[in-house]
mmCIF file of C-alpha atoms and ligand atoms in Angstrom:
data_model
loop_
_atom_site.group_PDB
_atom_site.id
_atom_site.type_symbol
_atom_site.label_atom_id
_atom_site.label_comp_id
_atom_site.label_asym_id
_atom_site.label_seq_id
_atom_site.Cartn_x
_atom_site.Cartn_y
_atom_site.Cartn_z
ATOM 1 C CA UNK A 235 0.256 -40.567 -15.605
ATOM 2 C CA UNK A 236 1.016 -40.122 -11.993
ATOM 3 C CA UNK A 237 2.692 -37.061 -10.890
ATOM 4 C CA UNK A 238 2.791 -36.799 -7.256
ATOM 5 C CA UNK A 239 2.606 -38.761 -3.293
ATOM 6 C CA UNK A 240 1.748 -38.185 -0.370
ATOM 7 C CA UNK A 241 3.653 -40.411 2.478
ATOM 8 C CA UNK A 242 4.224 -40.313 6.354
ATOM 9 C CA UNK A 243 7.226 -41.928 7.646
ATOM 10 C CA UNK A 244 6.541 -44.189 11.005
ATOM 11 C CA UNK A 245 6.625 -42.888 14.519
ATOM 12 C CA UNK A 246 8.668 -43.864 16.901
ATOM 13 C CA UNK A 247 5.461 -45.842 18.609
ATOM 14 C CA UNK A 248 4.458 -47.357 14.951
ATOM 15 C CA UNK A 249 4.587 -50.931 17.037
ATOM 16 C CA UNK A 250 1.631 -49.687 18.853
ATOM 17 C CA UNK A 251 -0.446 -50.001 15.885
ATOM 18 C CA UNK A 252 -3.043 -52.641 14.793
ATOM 19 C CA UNK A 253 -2.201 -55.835 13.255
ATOM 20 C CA UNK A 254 -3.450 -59.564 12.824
ATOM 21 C CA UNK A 255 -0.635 -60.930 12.242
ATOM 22 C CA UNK A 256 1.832 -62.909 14.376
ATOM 23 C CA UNK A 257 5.141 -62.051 12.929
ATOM 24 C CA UNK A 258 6.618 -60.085 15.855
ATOM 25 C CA UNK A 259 7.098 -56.718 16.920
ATOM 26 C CA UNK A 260 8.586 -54.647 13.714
ATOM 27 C CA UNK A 261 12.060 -53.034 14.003
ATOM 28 C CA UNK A 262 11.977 -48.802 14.049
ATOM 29 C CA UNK A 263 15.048 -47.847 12.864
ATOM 30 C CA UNK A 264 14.781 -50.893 9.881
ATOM 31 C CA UNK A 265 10.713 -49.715 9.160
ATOM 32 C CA UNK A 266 12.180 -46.286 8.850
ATOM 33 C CA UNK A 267 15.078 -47.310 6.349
ATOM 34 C CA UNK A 268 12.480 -49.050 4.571
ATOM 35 C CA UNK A 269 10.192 -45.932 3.641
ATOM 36 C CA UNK A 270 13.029 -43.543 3.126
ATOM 37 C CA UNK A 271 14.015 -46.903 0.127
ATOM 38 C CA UNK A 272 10.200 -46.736 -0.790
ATOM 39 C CA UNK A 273 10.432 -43.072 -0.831
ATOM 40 C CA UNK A 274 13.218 -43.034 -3.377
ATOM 41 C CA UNK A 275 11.488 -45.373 -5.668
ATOM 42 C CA UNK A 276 8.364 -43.244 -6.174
ATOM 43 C CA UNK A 277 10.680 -40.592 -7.386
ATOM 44 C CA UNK A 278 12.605 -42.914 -9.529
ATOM 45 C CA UNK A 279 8.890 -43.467 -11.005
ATOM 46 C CA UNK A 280 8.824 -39.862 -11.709
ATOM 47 C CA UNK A 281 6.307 -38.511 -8.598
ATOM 48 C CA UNK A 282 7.261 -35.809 -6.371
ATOM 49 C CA UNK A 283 6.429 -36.185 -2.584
ATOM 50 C CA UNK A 284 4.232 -34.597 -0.054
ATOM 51 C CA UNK A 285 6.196 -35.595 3.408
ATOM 52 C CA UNK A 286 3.877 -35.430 6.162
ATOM 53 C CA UNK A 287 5.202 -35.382 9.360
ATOM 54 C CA UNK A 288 5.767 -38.582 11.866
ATOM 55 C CA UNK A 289 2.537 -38.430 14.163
ATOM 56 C CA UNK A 290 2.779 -40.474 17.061
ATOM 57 C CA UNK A 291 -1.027 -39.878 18.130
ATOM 58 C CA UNK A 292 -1.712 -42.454 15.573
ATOM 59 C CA UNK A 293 0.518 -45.016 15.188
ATOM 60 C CA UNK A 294 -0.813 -46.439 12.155
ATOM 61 C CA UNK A 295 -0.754 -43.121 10.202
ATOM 62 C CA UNK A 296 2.273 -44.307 7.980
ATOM 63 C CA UNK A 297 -0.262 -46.086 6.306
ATOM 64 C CA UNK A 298 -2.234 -43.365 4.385
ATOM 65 C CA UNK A 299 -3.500 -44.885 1.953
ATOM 66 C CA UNK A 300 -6.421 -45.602 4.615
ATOM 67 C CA UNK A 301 -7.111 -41.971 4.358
ATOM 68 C CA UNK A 302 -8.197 -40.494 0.938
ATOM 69 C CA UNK A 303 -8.972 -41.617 -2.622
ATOM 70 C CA UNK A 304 -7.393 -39.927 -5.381
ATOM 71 C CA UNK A 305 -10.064 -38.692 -8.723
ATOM 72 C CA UNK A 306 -8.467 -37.222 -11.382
ATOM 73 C CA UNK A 307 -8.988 -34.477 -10.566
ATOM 74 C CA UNK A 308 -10.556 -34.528 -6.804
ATOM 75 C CA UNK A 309 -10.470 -36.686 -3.603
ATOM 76 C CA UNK A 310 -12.595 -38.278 -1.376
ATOM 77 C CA UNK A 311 -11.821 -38.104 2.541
ATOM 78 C CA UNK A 312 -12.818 -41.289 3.984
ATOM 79 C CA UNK A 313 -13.794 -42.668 7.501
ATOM 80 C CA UNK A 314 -11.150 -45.043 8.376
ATOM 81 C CA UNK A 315 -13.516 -48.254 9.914
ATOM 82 C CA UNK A 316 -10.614 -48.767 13.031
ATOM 83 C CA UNK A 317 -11.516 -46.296 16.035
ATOM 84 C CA UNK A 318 -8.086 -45.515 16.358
ATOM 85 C CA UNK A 319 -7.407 -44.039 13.402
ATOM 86 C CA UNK A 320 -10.894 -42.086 11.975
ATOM 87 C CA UNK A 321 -8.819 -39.108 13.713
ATOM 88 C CA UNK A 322 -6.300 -39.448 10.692
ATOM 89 C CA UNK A 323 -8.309 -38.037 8.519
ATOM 90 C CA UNK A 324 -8.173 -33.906 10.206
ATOM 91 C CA UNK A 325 -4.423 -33.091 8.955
ATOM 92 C CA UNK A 326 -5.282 -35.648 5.819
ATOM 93 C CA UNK A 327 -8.057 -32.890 4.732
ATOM 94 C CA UNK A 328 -5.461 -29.833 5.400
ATOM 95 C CA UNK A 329 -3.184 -31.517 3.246
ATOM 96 C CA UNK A 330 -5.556 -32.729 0.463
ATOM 97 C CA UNK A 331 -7.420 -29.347 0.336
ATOM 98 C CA UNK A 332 -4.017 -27.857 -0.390
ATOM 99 C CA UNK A 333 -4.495 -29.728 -4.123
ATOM 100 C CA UNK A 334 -8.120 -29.892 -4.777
ATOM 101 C CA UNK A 335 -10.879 -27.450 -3.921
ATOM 102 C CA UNK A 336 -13.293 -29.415 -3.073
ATOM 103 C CA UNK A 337 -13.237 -32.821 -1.399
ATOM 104 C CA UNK A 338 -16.022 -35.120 -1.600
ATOM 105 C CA UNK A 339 -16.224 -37.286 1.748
ATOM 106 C CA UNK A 340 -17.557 -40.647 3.265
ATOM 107 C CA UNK A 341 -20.693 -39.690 6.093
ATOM 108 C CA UNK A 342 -21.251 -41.307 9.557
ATOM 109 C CA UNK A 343 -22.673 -44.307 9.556
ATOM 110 C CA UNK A 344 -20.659 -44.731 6.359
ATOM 111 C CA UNK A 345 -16.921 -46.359 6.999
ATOM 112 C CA UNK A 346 -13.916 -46.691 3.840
ATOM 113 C CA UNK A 347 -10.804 -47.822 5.007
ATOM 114 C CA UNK A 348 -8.642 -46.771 1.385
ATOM 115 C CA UNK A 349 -6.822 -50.461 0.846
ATOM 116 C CA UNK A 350 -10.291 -52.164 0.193
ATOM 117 C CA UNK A 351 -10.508 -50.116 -2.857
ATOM 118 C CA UNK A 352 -8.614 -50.642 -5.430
ATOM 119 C CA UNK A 353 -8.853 -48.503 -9.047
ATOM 120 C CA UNK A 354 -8.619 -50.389 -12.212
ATOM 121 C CA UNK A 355 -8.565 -47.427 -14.638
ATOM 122 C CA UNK A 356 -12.316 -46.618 -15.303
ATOM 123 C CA UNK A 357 -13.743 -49.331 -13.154
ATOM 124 C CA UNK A 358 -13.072 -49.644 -9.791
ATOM 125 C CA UNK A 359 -13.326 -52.631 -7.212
ATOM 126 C CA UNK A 360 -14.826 -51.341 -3.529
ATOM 127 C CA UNK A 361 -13.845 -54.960 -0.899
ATOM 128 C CA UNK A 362 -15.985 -54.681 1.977
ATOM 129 C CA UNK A 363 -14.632 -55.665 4.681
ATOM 130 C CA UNK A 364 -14.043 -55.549 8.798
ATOM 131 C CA UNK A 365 -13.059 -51.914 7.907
ATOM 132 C CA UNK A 366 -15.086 -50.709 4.709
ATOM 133 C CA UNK A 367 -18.992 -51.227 5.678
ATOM 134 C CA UNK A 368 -21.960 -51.635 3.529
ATOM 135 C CA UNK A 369 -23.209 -48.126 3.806
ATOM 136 C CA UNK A 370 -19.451 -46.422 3.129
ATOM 137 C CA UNK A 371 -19.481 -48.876 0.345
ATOM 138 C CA UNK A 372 -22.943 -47.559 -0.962
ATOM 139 C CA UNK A 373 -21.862 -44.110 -0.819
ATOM 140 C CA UNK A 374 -18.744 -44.515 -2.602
ATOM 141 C CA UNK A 375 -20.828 -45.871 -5.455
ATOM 142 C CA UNK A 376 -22.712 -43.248 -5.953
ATOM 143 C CA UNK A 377 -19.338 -40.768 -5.492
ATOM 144 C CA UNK A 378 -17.779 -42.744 -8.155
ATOM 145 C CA UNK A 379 -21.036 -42.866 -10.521
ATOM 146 C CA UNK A 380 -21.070 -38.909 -10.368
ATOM 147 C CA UNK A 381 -17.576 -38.860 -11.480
ATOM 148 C CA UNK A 382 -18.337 -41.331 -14.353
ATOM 149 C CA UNK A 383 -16.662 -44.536 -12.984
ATOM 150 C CA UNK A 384 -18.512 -48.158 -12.807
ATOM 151 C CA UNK A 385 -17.902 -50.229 -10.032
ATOM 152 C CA UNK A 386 -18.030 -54.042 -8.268
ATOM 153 C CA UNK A 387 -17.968 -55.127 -4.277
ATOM 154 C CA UNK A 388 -15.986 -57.644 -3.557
ATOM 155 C CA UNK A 389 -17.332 -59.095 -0.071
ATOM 156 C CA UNK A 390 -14.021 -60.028 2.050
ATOM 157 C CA UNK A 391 -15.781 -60.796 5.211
ATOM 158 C CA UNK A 392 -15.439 -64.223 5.019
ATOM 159 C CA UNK A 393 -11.810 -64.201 3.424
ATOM 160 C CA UNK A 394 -9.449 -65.718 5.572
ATOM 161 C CA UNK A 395 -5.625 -63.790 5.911
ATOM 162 C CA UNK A 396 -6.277 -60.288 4.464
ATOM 163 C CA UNK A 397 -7.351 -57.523 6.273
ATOM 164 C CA UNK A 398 -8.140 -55.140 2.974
ATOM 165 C CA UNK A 399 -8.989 -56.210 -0.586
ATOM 166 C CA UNK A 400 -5.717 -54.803 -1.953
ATOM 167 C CA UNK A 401 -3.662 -57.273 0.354
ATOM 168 C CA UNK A 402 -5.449 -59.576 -2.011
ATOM 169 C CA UNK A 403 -5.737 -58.106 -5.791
ATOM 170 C CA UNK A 404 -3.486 -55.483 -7.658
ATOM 171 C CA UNK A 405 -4.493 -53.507 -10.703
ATOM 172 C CA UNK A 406 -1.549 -53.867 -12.686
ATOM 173 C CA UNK A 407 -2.123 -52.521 -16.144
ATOM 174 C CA UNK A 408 -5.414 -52.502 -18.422
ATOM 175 C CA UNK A 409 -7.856 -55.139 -18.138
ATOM 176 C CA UNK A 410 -4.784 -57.062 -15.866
ATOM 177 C CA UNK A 411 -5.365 -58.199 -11.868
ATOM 178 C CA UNK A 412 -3.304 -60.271 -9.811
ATOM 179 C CA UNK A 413 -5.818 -61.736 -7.570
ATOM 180 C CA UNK A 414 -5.042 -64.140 -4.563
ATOM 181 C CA UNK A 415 -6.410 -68.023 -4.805
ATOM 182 C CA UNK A 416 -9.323 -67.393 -2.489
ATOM 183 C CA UNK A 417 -10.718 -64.167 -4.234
ATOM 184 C CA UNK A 418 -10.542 -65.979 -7.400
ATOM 185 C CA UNK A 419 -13.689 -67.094 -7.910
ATOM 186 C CA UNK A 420 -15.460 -63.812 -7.081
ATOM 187 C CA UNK A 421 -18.158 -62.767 -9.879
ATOM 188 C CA UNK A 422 -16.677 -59.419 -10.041
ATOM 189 C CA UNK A 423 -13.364 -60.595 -11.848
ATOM 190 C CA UNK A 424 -15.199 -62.535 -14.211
ATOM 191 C CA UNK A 425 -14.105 -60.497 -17.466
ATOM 192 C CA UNK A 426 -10.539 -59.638 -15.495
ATOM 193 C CA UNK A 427 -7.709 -60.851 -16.984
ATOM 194 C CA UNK A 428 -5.907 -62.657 -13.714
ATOM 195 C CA UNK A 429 -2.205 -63.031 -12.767
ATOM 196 C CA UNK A 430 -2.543 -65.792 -9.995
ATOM 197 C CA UNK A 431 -0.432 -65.985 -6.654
ATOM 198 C CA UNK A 432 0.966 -69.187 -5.818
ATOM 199 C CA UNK A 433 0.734 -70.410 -1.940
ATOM 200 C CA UNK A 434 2.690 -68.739 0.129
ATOM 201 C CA UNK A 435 3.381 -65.803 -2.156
ATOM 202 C CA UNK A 436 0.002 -63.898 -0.907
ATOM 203 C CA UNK A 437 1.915 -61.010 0.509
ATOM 204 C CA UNK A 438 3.061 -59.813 -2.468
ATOM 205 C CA UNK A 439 -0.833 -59.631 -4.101
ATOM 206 C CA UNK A 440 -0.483 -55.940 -2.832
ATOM 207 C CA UNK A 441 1.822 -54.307 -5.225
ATOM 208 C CA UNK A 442 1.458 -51.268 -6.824
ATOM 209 C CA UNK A 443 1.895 -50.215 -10.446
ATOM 210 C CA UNK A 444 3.377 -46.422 -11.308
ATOM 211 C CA UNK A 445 3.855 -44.765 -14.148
ATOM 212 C CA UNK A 446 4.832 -47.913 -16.084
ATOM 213 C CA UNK A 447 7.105 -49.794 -13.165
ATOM 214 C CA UNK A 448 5.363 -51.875 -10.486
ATOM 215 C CA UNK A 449 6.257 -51.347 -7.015
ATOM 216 C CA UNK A 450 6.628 -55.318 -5.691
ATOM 217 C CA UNK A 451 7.961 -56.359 -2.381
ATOM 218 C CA UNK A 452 10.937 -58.419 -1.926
ATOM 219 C CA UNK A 453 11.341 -61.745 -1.220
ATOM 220 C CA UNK A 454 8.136 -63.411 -3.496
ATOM 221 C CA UNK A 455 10.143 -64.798 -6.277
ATOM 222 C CA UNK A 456 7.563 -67.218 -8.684
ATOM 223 C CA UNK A 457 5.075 -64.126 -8.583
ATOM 224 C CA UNK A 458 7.609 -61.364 -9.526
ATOM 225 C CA UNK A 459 8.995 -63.760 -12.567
ATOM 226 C CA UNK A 460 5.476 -64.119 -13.761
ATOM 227 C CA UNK A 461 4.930 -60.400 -13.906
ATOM 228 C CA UNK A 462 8.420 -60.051 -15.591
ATOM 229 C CA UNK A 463 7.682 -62.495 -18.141
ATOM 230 C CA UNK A 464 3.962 -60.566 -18.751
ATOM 231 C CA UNK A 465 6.436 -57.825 -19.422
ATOM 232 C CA UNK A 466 6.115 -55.882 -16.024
ATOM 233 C CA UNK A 467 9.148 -53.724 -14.663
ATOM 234 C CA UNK A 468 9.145 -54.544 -11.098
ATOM 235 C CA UNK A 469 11.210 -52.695 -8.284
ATOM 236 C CA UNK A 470 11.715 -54.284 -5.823
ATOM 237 C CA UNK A 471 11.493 -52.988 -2.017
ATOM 238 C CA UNK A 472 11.985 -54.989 1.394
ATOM 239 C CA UNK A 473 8.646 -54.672 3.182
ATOM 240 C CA UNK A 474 9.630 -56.902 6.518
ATOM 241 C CA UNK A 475 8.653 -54.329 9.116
ATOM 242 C CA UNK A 476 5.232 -53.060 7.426
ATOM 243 C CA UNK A 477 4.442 -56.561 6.665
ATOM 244 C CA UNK A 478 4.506 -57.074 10.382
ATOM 245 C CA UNK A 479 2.263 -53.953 10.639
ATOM 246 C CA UNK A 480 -0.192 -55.671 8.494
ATOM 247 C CA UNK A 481 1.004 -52.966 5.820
ATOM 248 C CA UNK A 482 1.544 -53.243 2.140
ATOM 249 C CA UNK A 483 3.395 -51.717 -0.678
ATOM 250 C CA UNK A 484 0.045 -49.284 -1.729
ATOM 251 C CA UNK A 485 -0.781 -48.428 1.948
ATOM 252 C CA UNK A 486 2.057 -46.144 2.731
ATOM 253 C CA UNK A 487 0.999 -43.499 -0.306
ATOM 254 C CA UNK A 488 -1.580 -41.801 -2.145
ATOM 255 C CA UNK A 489 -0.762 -40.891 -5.545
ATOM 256 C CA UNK A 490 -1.921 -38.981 -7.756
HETATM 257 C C1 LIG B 509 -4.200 -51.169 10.275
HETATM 258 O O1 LIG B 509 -4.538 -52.218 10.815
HETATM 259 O O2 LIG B 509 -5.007 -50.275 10.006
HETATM 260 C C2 LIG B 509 -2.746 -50.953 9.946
HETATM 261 N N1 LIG B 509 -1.929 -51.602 10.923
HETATM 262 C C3 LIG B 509 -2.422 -51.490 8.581
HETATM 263 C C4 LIG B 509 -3.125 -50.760 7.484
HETATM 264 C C5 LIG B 509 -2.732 -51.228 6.140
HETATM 265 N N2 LIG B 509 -3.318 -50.425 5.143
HETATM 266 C C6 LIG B 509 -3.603 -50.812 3.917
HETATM 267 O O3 LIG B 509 -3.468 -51.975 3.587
HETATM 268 N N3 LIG B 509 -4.118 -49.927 3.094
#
């Protein structure tokens, strides 16, 4: 059971972020309307927020997710692998030591962007990536061992269109993953149960399950009546301007 999230509206300069994609320059007042709608359906999934400030020294600090990742019971600062954001992480620590008394944290020359790992319950799935490196990958093994949880890499380096490994694969309830075409094949899904993603529907890999409704974005229509007939409850949210951000549905929270 979730009970809580943490979420940072856009800045006025959020078009000054990174992105790799070529779907124009997103709208501010429209990304904002968007996250106050995203906003509303975490607490329609029960969570109460943590609203951080807009900060417009980092553009791409809606997304912070890239931050921190949530234990049960503790969190793990991590080194965001883009120069322009590691500096996210200072107020991220303020804010997370507020809940937890100790955080455990990735080290220099270690780097963990927080949507290349995705938690499947008691095994978790750690993508590296342009953003997560081998050595913040090897650490977070070992964080995660300590705290009694197994994990896979999933090497996205050669993985054409995503930027993270949860713009490709969701955790979406027990042994359950919807996993994009060209992640597939990967050994570490093997036993997985997966949910494919039809052409054209990639986008909508990243969705986010909570508290027994699944956060999916609007506008991917074969992928969201699969999950509905596998008995999912999605709600659905119009992601245009994060989408243009490179953003997904799990980047702009942390919950726990
Ligand atoms: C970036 O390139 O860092 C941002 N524009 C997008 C980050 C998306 N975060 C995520 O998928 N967890």
């Amino acid at each position: 059971m979730l009970h809580r999230a943490i979420v940072r509206p856009p800045s006025e300069n959020f078009a000054d972020g990174l992105t790799t994609v070529d779907l124009g320059a997103p709208d501010f007042g429209m990304a904002l309307e968007q996250h106050e709608r995203y906003c509303e359906a975490l607490v329609t999934c029960g969570l109460e927020l943590t609203r951080l400030r807009p900060d417009p020294l980092y553009p791409d600090s809606t997304f912070v997710e890239d931050t921190a990742l949530m234990l049960p019971k503790s969190a793990i600062l991590t080194r965001p692998g883009a120069p322009s954001r590691d500096g996210e992480i200072v107020e991220m620590e303020s804010v997370l030591q507020g809940f937890f008394p100790s955080l455990r944290r990735i080290q220099p020359p270690g780097t963990v962007d927080g949507g290349d790992i995705c938690d499947a319950g008691p095994h978790w799935f750690i993508g590296v990536s342009a953003r997560t490196n081998e050595e913040g990958a090897r650490q977070l093994t070992g964080i995660l061992a300590e705290a009694g949880f197994t994990s896979s890499r999933v090497d996205i380096r050669g993985v054409a269109g995503i930027l993270h490994l949860k713009s490709g694969i969701a955790h979406v309830s027990d042994r359950k993953l919807v996993v994009i075409d060209s992640l597939a094949a990967d050994p570490a899904f093997e036993s997985w149960e997966i949910v494919p993603v039809d052409a054209g529907e990639e986008y909508a890999a990243n969705c986010v399950s909570v508290n027994g409704r699944l956060l999916f974005p609007k506008g991917f229509p074969r992928l969201e009546a699969r999950l509905r007939t596998l008995g999912e409850r999605p709600l659905v949210l119009d992601m245009s301007e994060f989408q243009k951000m490179d953003g997904g549905l799990s980047c702009l929270s942390l919950r726990f």
